[in-house]
C-alpha cells in the first residue's frame, strides 16, 4: 500500500470516528500525530495545508490541533485567525456543535470580536437569532457583524410573513461525488440544521461519462483534469429531470454549499416573477440588502460588477430552476454543447442577454468573461429569464481541496 493510500485509509477511519463521537479522542492516527510534535508550528501548519489540499480533511483538523495542544501546555492560544481557520475545519466535517463551543470558549479567552461573530454566525445558521443578537456588544467591532445583523433581519421577516396553504412543491438536488464523504457528511449535517429535505445527485467523473453522452461535448472528453465536464453532465441530467418532473421548482446545490434557515419558506411561499427561469441565490452573486427580494439579473450584476470588479467565480453552487428554465438549459446543451471549463460561467452566460451585459462595469471580470462568451460563434441565442435574490439564501463552505482531487 502506498504512503498516500495509507493516509487516505487513516483519514477515512478518523473521519467516521469524529462524525460519530464529535470528540478529538481517537485511536487511528496517534503515532502519526505524535511524530509531528518534534516539528515547529510553521511546519505543522504546512503539513495541515498538505492534508487539506489533498482532501484529507480529518487529518488536517487533527494536525492543526497539535498546535492547539502545544499552545495550551504553554497556557496560551494561537492567533485568532488561526483559530478561525481551525473552526472552519470543524464545520467542513459537519461538527457544528463542537465548532460553536470552541468559538465561544476561544472568544471569551481572547476577548476577540471576530471569534464572537463566528459563534454568532453559527447560531444564526441553526435559527438561534436571539442567541446571536445577545452577542451584539461583543461583535460590534467585527467586520462580519453588520452583514450578519442584516441577514438576521431579512430571514426573520421571511420566516414571520403570512404563509397560506402548503405553498409550492419543490425538489432539492445536491451534486456529490460518492468518494467525497467529507463533503457529503458536512452537507447532510448542515441540511439537518435548517430542516431542508434533499437528495444527492451522484456526480459523474470524467472517466465515467458513457459513450451515449459524448455527443453533448464538442470534443472527446477523456482527460481527468477536465473534471468540470463531469459536473456539467451531472447538472444536465438534473435539468432534464426538472424539465420532465412534477415539482414547480428545483434547487440545485453543489456539496460544499449549505442553505440558510430562510430557504425553505422562500421556496414555498416567496413571491416570484411569473417569467422566472432561473434564480441565483448563492453568496458569491447576491448582495446584502436589508430585505429579501428577487431582482432582475441585469440590475444585480451591474451593481456587483462595480462592487467586486475582480470576482472570478460567480458560482453555480446554488440556483433555483423552474421547469421552463430547465427546458431551456437542456435545449442549449443539446445545440451548443459543453465546450469549456466552468459550469458557473456556462449557466450564467445563458441567463443574461447581450444588452444587459453591455450595462456591466467594462473593467470587471464579469463583463469581460460574459462578453467573450456571448461573442463566441457557438453561443446559443436561447436566453433564460434570470433573477438573483437580493440576499444569499445559501453559503459556500470551501474545503480547500485542489481541483485535481475533485475529478
Tab-separated table of C-alpha atoms in Angstrom:
chain	number	residue	atom	x	y	z
A	1	UNK	CA	0.000	0.000	0.000
A	2	UNK	CA	1.442	3.403	-0.985
A	3	UNK	CA	2.040	6.034	1.734
A	4	UNK	CA	-0.758	8.242	0.322
A	5	UNK	CA	-3.167	5.311	0.207
A	6	UNK	CA	-2.362	4.664	3.878
A	7	UNK	CA	-3.031	8.311	4.701
A	8	UNK	CA	-6.333	8.125	2.883
A	9	UNK	CA	-7.312	4.984	4.795
A	10	UNK	CA	-6.402	6.585	8.130
A	11	UNK	CA	-8.272	9.750	7.188
A	12	UNK	CA	-11.430	7.843	6.316
A	13	UNK	CA	-11.453	5.899	9.594
A	14	UNK	CA	-10.705	9.062	11.535
A	15	UNK	CA	-13.441	10.945	9.716
A	16	UNK	CA	-16.063	8.360	10.607
A	17	UNK	CA	-14.929	8.341	14.231
A	18	UNK	CA	-15.077	12.129	14.540
A	19	UNK	CA	-18.554	12.282	12.999
A	20	UNK	CA	-19.830	9.555	15.314
A	21	UNK	CA	-18.350	10.926	18.545
A	22	UNK	CA	-17.747	14.672	17.950
A	23	UNK	CA	-14.594	14.274	20.005
A	24	UNK	CA	-10.924	14.516	19.146
A	25	UNK	CA	-10.011	11.460	21.213
A	26	UNK	CA	-9.290	8.809	18.635
A	27	UNK	CA	-7.085	5.716	18.169
A	28	UNK	CA	-6.423	5.837	14.426
A	29	UNK	CA	-3.618	8.323	13.918
A	30	UNK	CA	-1.930	8.589	17.315
A	31	UNK	CA	1.576	7.684	16.145
A	32	UNK	CA	1.342	9.860	13.031
A	33	UNK	CA	0.302	12.914	15.021
A	34	UNK	CA	2.777	12.364	17.848
A	35	UNK	CA	5.543	12.373	15.255
A	36	UNK	CA	4.598	15.961	14.413
A	37	UNK	CA	5.322	17.180	17.927
A	38	UNK	CA	9.042	17.459	17.143
A	39	UNK	CA	8.262	19.972	14.387
A	40	UNK	CA	7.712	23.718	14.645
A	41	UNK	CA	4.274	25.301	14.480
A	42	UNK	CA	5.130	26.558	10.982
A	43	UNK	CA	5.990	23.043	9.793
A	44	UNK	CA	2.809	21.610	11.291
A	45	UNK	CA	0.870	24.371	9.519
A	46	UNK	CA	2.483	23.266	6.217
A	47	UNK	CA	1.537	19.643	6.931
A	48	UNK	CA	-2.017	20.753	7.704
A	49	UNK	CA	-2.160	22.600	4.378
A	50	UNK	CA	-0.907	19.486	2.542
A	51	UNK	CA	-3.630	17.354	4.157
A	52	UNK	CA	-6.335	19.868	3.333
A	53	UNK	CA	-5.234	20.328	-0.274
A	54	UNK	CA	-5.377	16.566	-0.739
A	55	UNK	CA	-8.883	16.263	0.696
A	56	UNK	CA	-7.657	14.625	3.912
A	57	UNK	CA	-9.897	16.885	5.965
A	58	UNK	CA	-9.975	14.862	9.184
A	59	UNK	CA	-6.186	14.621	9.270
A	60	UNK	CA	-5.939	18.362	8.569
A	61	UNK	CA	-8.168	19.027	11.549
A	62	UNK	CA	-6.151	16.774	13.855
A	63	UNK	CA	-2.795	18.087	12.623
A	64	UNK	CA	-3.795	21.685	13.302
A	65	UNK	CA	-4.970	20.629	16.755
A	66	UNK	CA	-1.356	19.692	17.582
A	67	UNK	CA	-0.677	23.435	17.644
A	68	UNK	CA	-3.628	23.946	19.984
A	69	UNK	CA	-2.281	21.250	22.316
A	70	UNK	CA	1.199	22.754	22.304
A	71	UNK	CA	-0.081	26.256	22.972
A	72	UNK	CA	-2.401	25.069	25.738
A	73	UNK	CA	0.563	23.482	27.519
A	74	UNK	CA	2.184	26.915	27.378
A	75	UNK	CA	-1.097	28.415	28.660
A	76	UNK	CA	-1.740	30.490	25.577
A	77	UNK	CA	-3.791	30.230	22.392
A	78	UNK	CA	-2.781	30.612	18.732
A	79	UNK	CA	-3.762	33.759	16.853
A	80	UNK	CA	-7.488	34.482	16.274
A	81	UNK	CA	-7.023	33.970	12.521
A	82	UNK	CA	-5.509	30.505	13.100
A	83	UNK	CA	-8.360	29.614	15.466
A	84	UNK	CA	-10.944	30.771	12.918
A	85	UNK	CA	-9.392	28.601	10.195
A	86	UNK	CA	-9.430	25.623	12.536
A	87	UNK	CA	-13.061	26.160	13.499
A	88	UNK	CA	-13.976	26.215	9.826
A	89	UNK	CA	-12.315	22.796	9.512
A	90	UNK	CA	-14.726	21.561	12.180
A	91	UNK	CA	-17.527	22.930	10.027
A	92	UNK	CA	-16.229	21.119	6.957
A	93	UNK	CA	-16.704	17.838	8.778
A	94	UNK	CA	-20.173	18.827	9.970
A	95	UNK	CA	-19.034	19.211	13.604
A	96	UNK	CA	-21.128	22.331	14.090
A	97	UNK	CA	-21.879	21.977	17.809
A	98	UNK	CA	-18.194	21.397	18.567
A	99	UNK	CA	-17.246	24.446	16.468
A	100	UNK	CA	-19.748	26.622	18.354
A	101	UNK	CA	-18.446	25.547	21.737
A	102	UNK	CA	-14.845	26.139	20.744
A	103	UNK	CA	-15.648	29.503	19.127
A	104	UNK	CA	-17.299	30.775	22.306
A	105	UNK	CA	-14.549	29.420	24.557
A	106	UNK	CA	-11.742	30.966	22.480
A	107	UNK	CA	-13.642	34.242	22.003
A	108	UNK	CA	-14.062	34.615	25.762
A	109	UNK	CA	-10.430	33.765	26.454
A	110	UNK	CA	-9.098	36.228	23.864
A	111	UNK	CA	-11.973	38.760	24.053
A	112	UNK	CA	-11.927	38.694	20.239
A	113	UNK	CA	-14.796	40.255	18.273
A	114	UNK	CA	-14.224	38.152	15.124
A	115	UNK	CA	-14.483	34.889	17.073
A	116	UNK	CA	-17.634	36.116	18.802
A	117	UNK	CA	-19.032	36.925	15.339
A	118	UNK	CA	-18.156	33.406	14.158
A	119	UNK	CA	-20.017	31.952	17.141
A	120	UNK	CA	-22.956	34.248	16.339
A	121	UNK	CA	-22.988	33.176	12.683
A	122	UNK	CA	-23.042	29.503	13.669
A	123	UNK	CA	-26.031	30.263	15.911
A	124	UNK	CA	-27.811	32.074	13.062
A	125	UNK	CA	-27.180	29.076	10.779
A	126	UNK	CA	-29.433	26.988	13.042
A	127	UNK	CA	-32.010	29.760	13.503
A	128	UNK	CA	-30.968	30.864	17.005
A	129	UNK	CA	-31.337	34.583	16.213
A	130	UNK	CA	-31.846	35.815	19.786
A	131	UNK	CA	-28.762	33.900	20.892
A	132	UNK	CA	-26.732	35.598	18.180
A	133	UNK	CA	-28.104	39.072	18.927
A	134	UNK	CA	-27.204	38.620	22.585
A	135	UNK	CA	-23.565	38.749	21.451
A	136	UNK	CA	-24.026	42.074	19.626
A	137	UNK	CA	-21.974	44.166	22.048
A	138	UNK	CA	-19.054	41.753	21.813
A	139	UNK	CA	-19.321	41.502	17.995
A	140	UNK	CA	-19.579	45.240	17.345
A	141	UNK	CA	-16.026	45.614	16.020
A	142	UNK	CA	-16.116	42.508	13.820
A	143	UNK	CA	-16.143	43.195	10.077
A	144	UNK	CA	-18.711	40.427	9.541
A	145	UNK	CA	-21.208	41.686	12.111
A	146	UNK	CA	-23.173	44.307	10.080
A	147	UNK	CA	-23.910	41.776	7.323
A	148	UNK	CA	-24.895	39.179	9.915
A	149	UNK	CA	-27.346	41.621	11.522
A	150	UNK	CA	-28.854	42.335	8.091
A	151	UNK	CA	-29.157	38.612	7.459
A	152	UNK	CA	-30.993	38.119	10.760
A	153	UNK	CA	-33.488	40.880	9.890
A	154	UNK	CA	-34.127	39.519	6.388
A	155	UNK	CA	-34.523	35.892	7.471
A	156	UNK	CA	-36.787	36.764	10.398
A	157	UNK	CA	-39.014	38.857	8.154
A	158	UNK	CA	-39.463	35.964	5.728
A	159	UNK	CA	-39.979	33.378	8.468
A	160	UNK	CA	-42.609	35.573	10.148
A	161	UNK	CA	-44.501	36.504	6.965
A	162	UNK	CA	-48.007	35.041	6.409
A	163	UNK	CA	-47.864	31.690	4.647
A	164	UNK	CA	-51.154	30.474	3.246
A	165	UNK	CA	-51.524	26.776	2.492
A	166	UNK	CA	-48.732	24.334	1.816
A	167	UNK	CA	-47.183	26.512	-0.886
A	168	UNK	CA	-45.235	25.454	-3.956
A	169	UNK	CA	-43.781	21.999	-4.395
A	170	UNK	CA	-40.039	21.846	-4.832
A	171	UNK	CA	-37.135	19.432	-5.039
A	172	UNK	CA	-33.584	19.901	-3.747
A	173	UNK	CA	-30.689	18.176	-5.525
A	174	UNK	CA	-27.140	18.149	-4.137
A	175	UNK	CA	-24.331	17.195	-6.536
A	176	UNK	CA	-21.820	14.940	-4.778
A	177	UNK	CA	-19.053	12.543	-5.791
A	178	UNK	CA	-19.656	9.382	-3.721
A	179	UNK	CA	-15.986	9.229	-2.680
A	180	UNK	CA	-16.217	12.776	-1.241
A	181	UNK	CA	-17.544	11.597	2.106
A	182	UNK	CA	-16.309	14.716	3.952
A	183	UNK	CA	-18.411	16.999	1.768
A	184	UNK	CA	-21.318	14.569	1.915
A	185	UNK	CA	-21.347	14.447	5.713
A	186	UNK	CA	-20.936	18.205	6.075
A	187	UNK	CA	-23.844	18.747	3.708
A	188	UNK	CA	-26.065	16.223	5.496
A	189	UNK	CA	-25.353	17.795	8.886
A	190	UNK	CA	-25.899	21.325	7.582
A	191	UNK	CA	-29.188	20.483	5.865
A	192	UNK	CA	-30.411	18.793	9.020
A	193	UNK	CA	-29.734	22.022	10.938
A	194	UNK	CA	-32.018	24.041	8.659
A	195	UNK	CA	-34.629	21.309	8.162
A	196	UNK	CA	-34.348	21.179	4.369
A	197	UNK	CA	-35.264	17.884	2.717
A	198	UNK	CA	-32.983	16.959	-0.186
A	199	UNK	CA	-31.475	14.104	-2.170
A	200	UNK	CA	-27.974	13.591	-3.504
A	201	UNK	CA	-27.391	13.545	-7.254
A	202	UNK	CA	-24.437	11.275	-7.949
A	203	UNK	CA	-21.739	13.334	-9.622
A	204	UNK	CA	-20.170	11.848	-12.741
A	205	UNK	CA	-16.417	11.533	-13.093
A	206	UNK	CA	-14.876	12.249	-16.481
A	207	UNK	CA	-13.827	8.624	-16.850
A	208	UNK	CA	-17.428	7.566	-16.150
A	209	UNK	CA	-19.026	9.582	-18.978
A	210	UNK	CA	-20.749	6.954	-21.144
A	211	UNK	CA	-20.346	6.887	-24.899
A	212	UNK	CA	-24.031	7.737	-25.288
A	213	UNK	CA	-23.411	11.142	-23.656
A	214	UNK	CA	-20.201	12.042	-25.527
A	215	UNK	CA	-22.224	13.884	-28.242
A	216	UNK	CA	-23.036	16.521	-25.593
A	217	UNK	CA	-19.392	17.647	-25.756
A	218	UNK	CA	-17.608	19.417	-28.596
A	219	UNK	CA	-14.616	17.083	-28.307
A	220	UNK	CA	-13.948	13.668	-26.765
A	221	UNK	CA	-13.687	14.102	-23.003
A	222	UNK	CA	-11.144	11.730	-21.534
A	223	UNK	CA	-8.544	13.796	-19.637
A	224	UNK	CA	-9.019	13.570	-15.882
A	225	UNK	CA	-8.135	17.253	-15.457
A	226	UNK	CA	-11.309	18.091	-17.401
A	227	UNK	CA	-13.335	17.237	-14.315
A	228	UNK	CA	-15.723	20.147	-14.838
A	229	UNK	CA	-17.242	18.309	-17.804
A	230	UNK	CA	-18.392	15.567	-15.471
A	231	UNK	CA	-20.056	18.232	-13.325
A	232	UNK	CA	-21.755	19.698	-16.393
A	233	UNK	CA	-23.154	16.337	-17.416
A	234	UNK	CA	-24.394	15.750	-13.868
A	235	UNK	CA	-26.211	19.077	-13.885
A	236	UNK	CA	-27.559	18.434	-17.382
A	237	UNK	CA	-29.223	15.293	-16.067
A	238	UNK	CA	-30.795	17.354	-13.261
A	239	UNK	CA	-32.067	19.842	-15.866
A	240	UNK	CA	-33.676	17.020	-17.825
A	241	UNK	CA	-35.330	15.596	-14.696
A	242	UNK	CA	-36.597	19.064	-13.768
A	243	UNK	CA	-38.000	19.707	-17.242
A	244	UNK	CA	-39.886	16.413	-17.144
A	245	UNK	CA	-40.795	16.351	-13.440
A	246	UNK	CA	-43.651	17.442	-11.205
A	247	UNK	CA	-42.160	19.954	-8.714
A	248	UNK	CA	-42.623	23.586	-9.693
A	249	UNK	CA	-39.077	24.445	-8.601
A	250	UNK	CA	-35.792	22.581	-8.287
A	251	UNK	CA	-32.978	23.915	-6.121
A	252	UNK	CA	-29.554	22.748	-7.304
A	253	UNK	CA	-26.696	22.707	-4.790
A	254	UNK	CA	-23.081	21.699	-5.001
A	255	UNK	CA	-21.976	19.733	-1.961
A	256	UNK	CA	-19.828	22.426	-0.357
A	257	UNK	CA	-22.801	24.773	-0.123
A	258	UNK	CA	-25.471	24.871	2.562
A	259	UNK	CA	-28.865	26.555	2.852
A	260	UNK	CA	-29.912	29.257	5.280
A	261	UNK	CA	-32.973	28.968	7.510
A	262	UNK	CA	-34.899	31.165	5.056
A	263	UNK	CA	-34.503	28.813	2.083
A	264	UNK	CA	-37.475	26.526	2.755
A	265	UNK	CA	-40.089	29.294	3.317
A	266	UNK	CA	-38.674	31.157	0.317
A	267	UNK	CA	-39.122	28.137	-1.961
A	268	UNK	CA	-42.657	27.536	-0.741
A	269	UNK	CA	-44.107	30.993	-0.278
A	270	UNK	CA	-41.990	33.924	-1.514
A	271	UNK	CA	-43.471	35.927	-4.422
A	272	UNK	CA	-41.532	35.050	-7.570
A	273	UNK	CA	-41.633	36.690	-11.030
A	274	UNK	CA	-44.050	34.838	-13.277
A	275	UNK	CA	-41.495	34.654	-16.099
A	276	UNK	CA	-38.561	33.458	-13.969
A	277	UNK	CA	-36.486	30.647	-15.475
A	278	UNK	CA	-33.578	30.718	-13.032
A	279	UNK	CA	-32.933	32.476	-9.711
A	280	UNK	CA	-29.363	32.571	-8.388
A	281	UNK	CA	-29.227	32.547	-4.589
A	282	UNK	CA	-25.578	31.902	-3.669
A	283	UNK	CA	-23.364	34.152	-1.571
A	284	UNK	CA	-20.956	34.934	-4.410
A	285	UNK	CA	-23.557	36.632	-6.617
A	286	UNK	CA	-26.110	38.021	-4.172
A	287	UNK	CA	-25.944	41.393	-2.457
A	288	UNK	CA	-26.515	42.411	1.147
A	289	UNK	CA	-29.811	44.302	1.051
A	290	UNK	CA	-31.825	44.708	4.245
A	291	UNK	CA	-34.823	42.918	2.695
A	292	UNK	CA	-35.004	39.656	0.822
A	293	UNK	CA	-36.380	40.293	-2.662
A	294	UNK	CA	-35.835	38.995	-6.198
A	295	UNK	CA	-34.094	41.299	-8.689
A	296	UNK	CA	-33.588	41.064	-12.471
A	297	UNK	CA	-30.141	39.679	-13.182
A	298	UNK	CA	-29.001	42.650	-15.256
A	299	UNK	CA	-29.635	45.104	-12.421
A	300	UNK	CA	-27.994	42.861	-9.827
A	301	UNK	CA	-24.904	42.062	-11.919
A	302	UNK	CA	-24.403	45.715	-12.893
A	303	UNK	CA	-24.128	46.585	-9.198
A	304	UNK	CA	-21.962	43.549	-8.473
A	305	UNK	CA	-19.568	44.337	-11.323
A	306	UNK	CA	-18.938	47.747	-9.778
A	307	UNK	CA	-18.681	46.475	-6.208
A	308	UNK	CA	-16.499	43.425	-6.965
A	309	UNK	CA	-14.797	44.011	-10.321
A	310	UNK	CA	-12.313	41.172	-9.720
A	311	UNK	CA	-14.904	38.480	-8.994
A	312	UNK	CA	-13.638	35.364	-10.806
A	313	UNK	CA	-16.087	32.646	-9.762
A	314	UNK	CA	-19.759	33.616	-9.898
A	315	UNK	CA	-20.794	30.219	-8.640
A	316	UNK	CA	-23.247	27.604	-9.841
A	317	UNK	CA	-23.251	26.259	-6.304
A	318	UNK	CA	-26.852	27.303	-5.570
A	319	UNK	CA	-29.574	28.232	-8.043
A	320	UNK	CA	-33.328	27.654	-8.403
A	321	UNK	CA	-34.740	26.366	-11.688
A	322	UNK	CA	-38.310	26.435	-12.954
A	323	UNK	CA	-39.448	23.841	-15.471
A	324	UNK	CA	-39.199	26.409	-18.284
A	325	UNK	CA	-35.634	27.248	-17.257
A	326	UNK	CA	-34.696	23.573	-17.171
A	327	UNK	CA	-36.164	23.076	-20.648
A	328	UNK	CA	-34.112	25.996	-21.997
A	329	UNK	CA	-30.845	24.826	-20.404
A	330	UNK	CA	-31.422	21.310	-21.739
A	331	UNK	CA	-32.004	22.690	-25.234
A	332	UNK	CA	-28.879	24.871	-25.018
A	333	UNK	CA	-26.748	21.892	-24.001
A	334	UNK	CA	-28.051	19.818	-26.902
A	335	UNK	CA	-27.409	22.539	-29.507
A	336	UNK	CA	-24.387	24.485	-28.225
A	337	UNK	CA	-22.965	21.522	-26.303
A	338	UNK	CA	-20.455	21.716	-23.442
A	339	UNK	CA	-17.189	23.114	-24.694
A	340	UNK	CA	-15.241	24.860	-21.920
A	341	UNK	CA	-14.329	24.533	-18.262
A	342	UNK	CA	-16.646	26.289	-15.820
A	343	UNK	CA	-20.224	25.224	-15.126
A	344	UNK	CA	-20.945	28.518	-13.379
A	345	UNK	CA	-19.944	30.685	-16.353
A	346	UNK	CA	-21.831	28.380	-18.726
A	347	UNK	CA	-25.095	28.791	-16.817
A	348	UNK	CA	-24.632	32.494	-16.072
A	349	UNK	CA	-23.814	33.418	-19.673
A	350	UNK	CA	-27.142	31.951	-20.787
A	351	UNK	CA	-29.101	33.726	-18.043
A	352	UNK	CA	-28.377	37.309	-19.187
A	353	UNK	CA	-28.798	38.865	-22.630
A	354	UNK	CA	-26.224	40.906	-24.546
A	355	UNK	CA	-27.880	44.258	-23.798
A	356	UNK	CA	-27.670	43.617	-20.045
A	357	UNK	CA	-24.037	42.518	-20.364
A	358	UNK	CA	-23.305	45.862	-22.061
A	359	UNK	CA	-24.504	47.585	-18.868
A	360	UNK	CA	-21.854	45.946	-16.668
A	361	UNK	CA	-18.679	47.654	-15.500
A	362	UNK	CA	-16.482	47.167	-18.614
A	363	UNK	CA	-13.371	46.780	-16.462
A	364	UNK	CA	-14.849	43.921	-14.426
A	365	UNK	CA	-14.084	40.246	-14.942
A	366	UNK	CA	-17.836	39.646	-15.124
A	367	UNK	CA	-18.181	41.954	-18.139
A	368	UNK	CA	-15.095	40.640	-19.925
A	369	UNK	CA	-15.946	36.955	-19.423
A	370	UNK	CA	-19.626	37.297	-20.342
A	371	UNK	CA	-18.860	39.500	-23.377
A	372	UNK	CA	-16.373	36.912	-24.629
A	373	UNK	CA	-18.870	34.088	-24.167
A	374	UNK	CA	-21.666	35.964	-25.943
A	375	UNK	CA	-19.336	36.721	-28.869
A	376	UNK	CA	-18.337	33.060	-29.343
A	377	UNK	CA	-19.664	31.537	-32.601
A	378	UNK	CA	-21.076	28.545	-30.731
A	379	UNK	CA	-23.057	30.629	-28.215
A	380	UNK	CA	-26.762	29.754	-28.303
A	381	UNK	CA	-29.304	32.545	-28.782
A	382	UNK	CA	-31.589	30.975	-26.168
A	383	UNK	CA	-31.693	33.226	-23.081
A	384	UNK	CA	-33.125	32.314	-19.698
A	385	UNK	CA	-35.065	34.932	-17.766
A	386	UNK	CA	-32.547	35.309	-14.966
A	387	UNK	CA	-33.004	36.728	-11.484
A	388	UNK	CA	-30.927	36.987	-8.318
A	389	UNK	CA	-32.070	37.156	-4.704
A	390	UNK	CA	-31.113	40.425	-3.006
A	391	UNK	CA	-29.552	38.440	-0.162
A	392	UNK	CA	-27.967	34.975	-0.348
A	393	UNK	CA	-30.050	32.001	0.678
A	394	UNK	CA	-27.012	29.754	0.787
A	395	UNK	CA	-23.406	29.879	1.925
A	396	UNK	CA	-20.383	28.282	0.333
A	397	UNK	CA	-18.146	26.358	2.733
A	398	UNK	CA	-14.997	25.714	0.671
A	399	UNK	CA	-12.946	22.812	1.974
A	400	UNK	CA	-9.705	23.974	0.375
A	401	UNK	CA	-9.090	20.914	-1.802
A	402	UNK	CA	-7.227	21.078	-5.081
A	403	UNK	CA	-9.224	20.775	-8.314
A	404	UNK	CA	-7.348	17.640	-9.412
A	405	UNK	CA	-8.688	15.880	-6.317
A	406	UNK	CA	-12.267	16.733	-7.346
A	407	UNK	CA	-12.352	14.958	-10.716
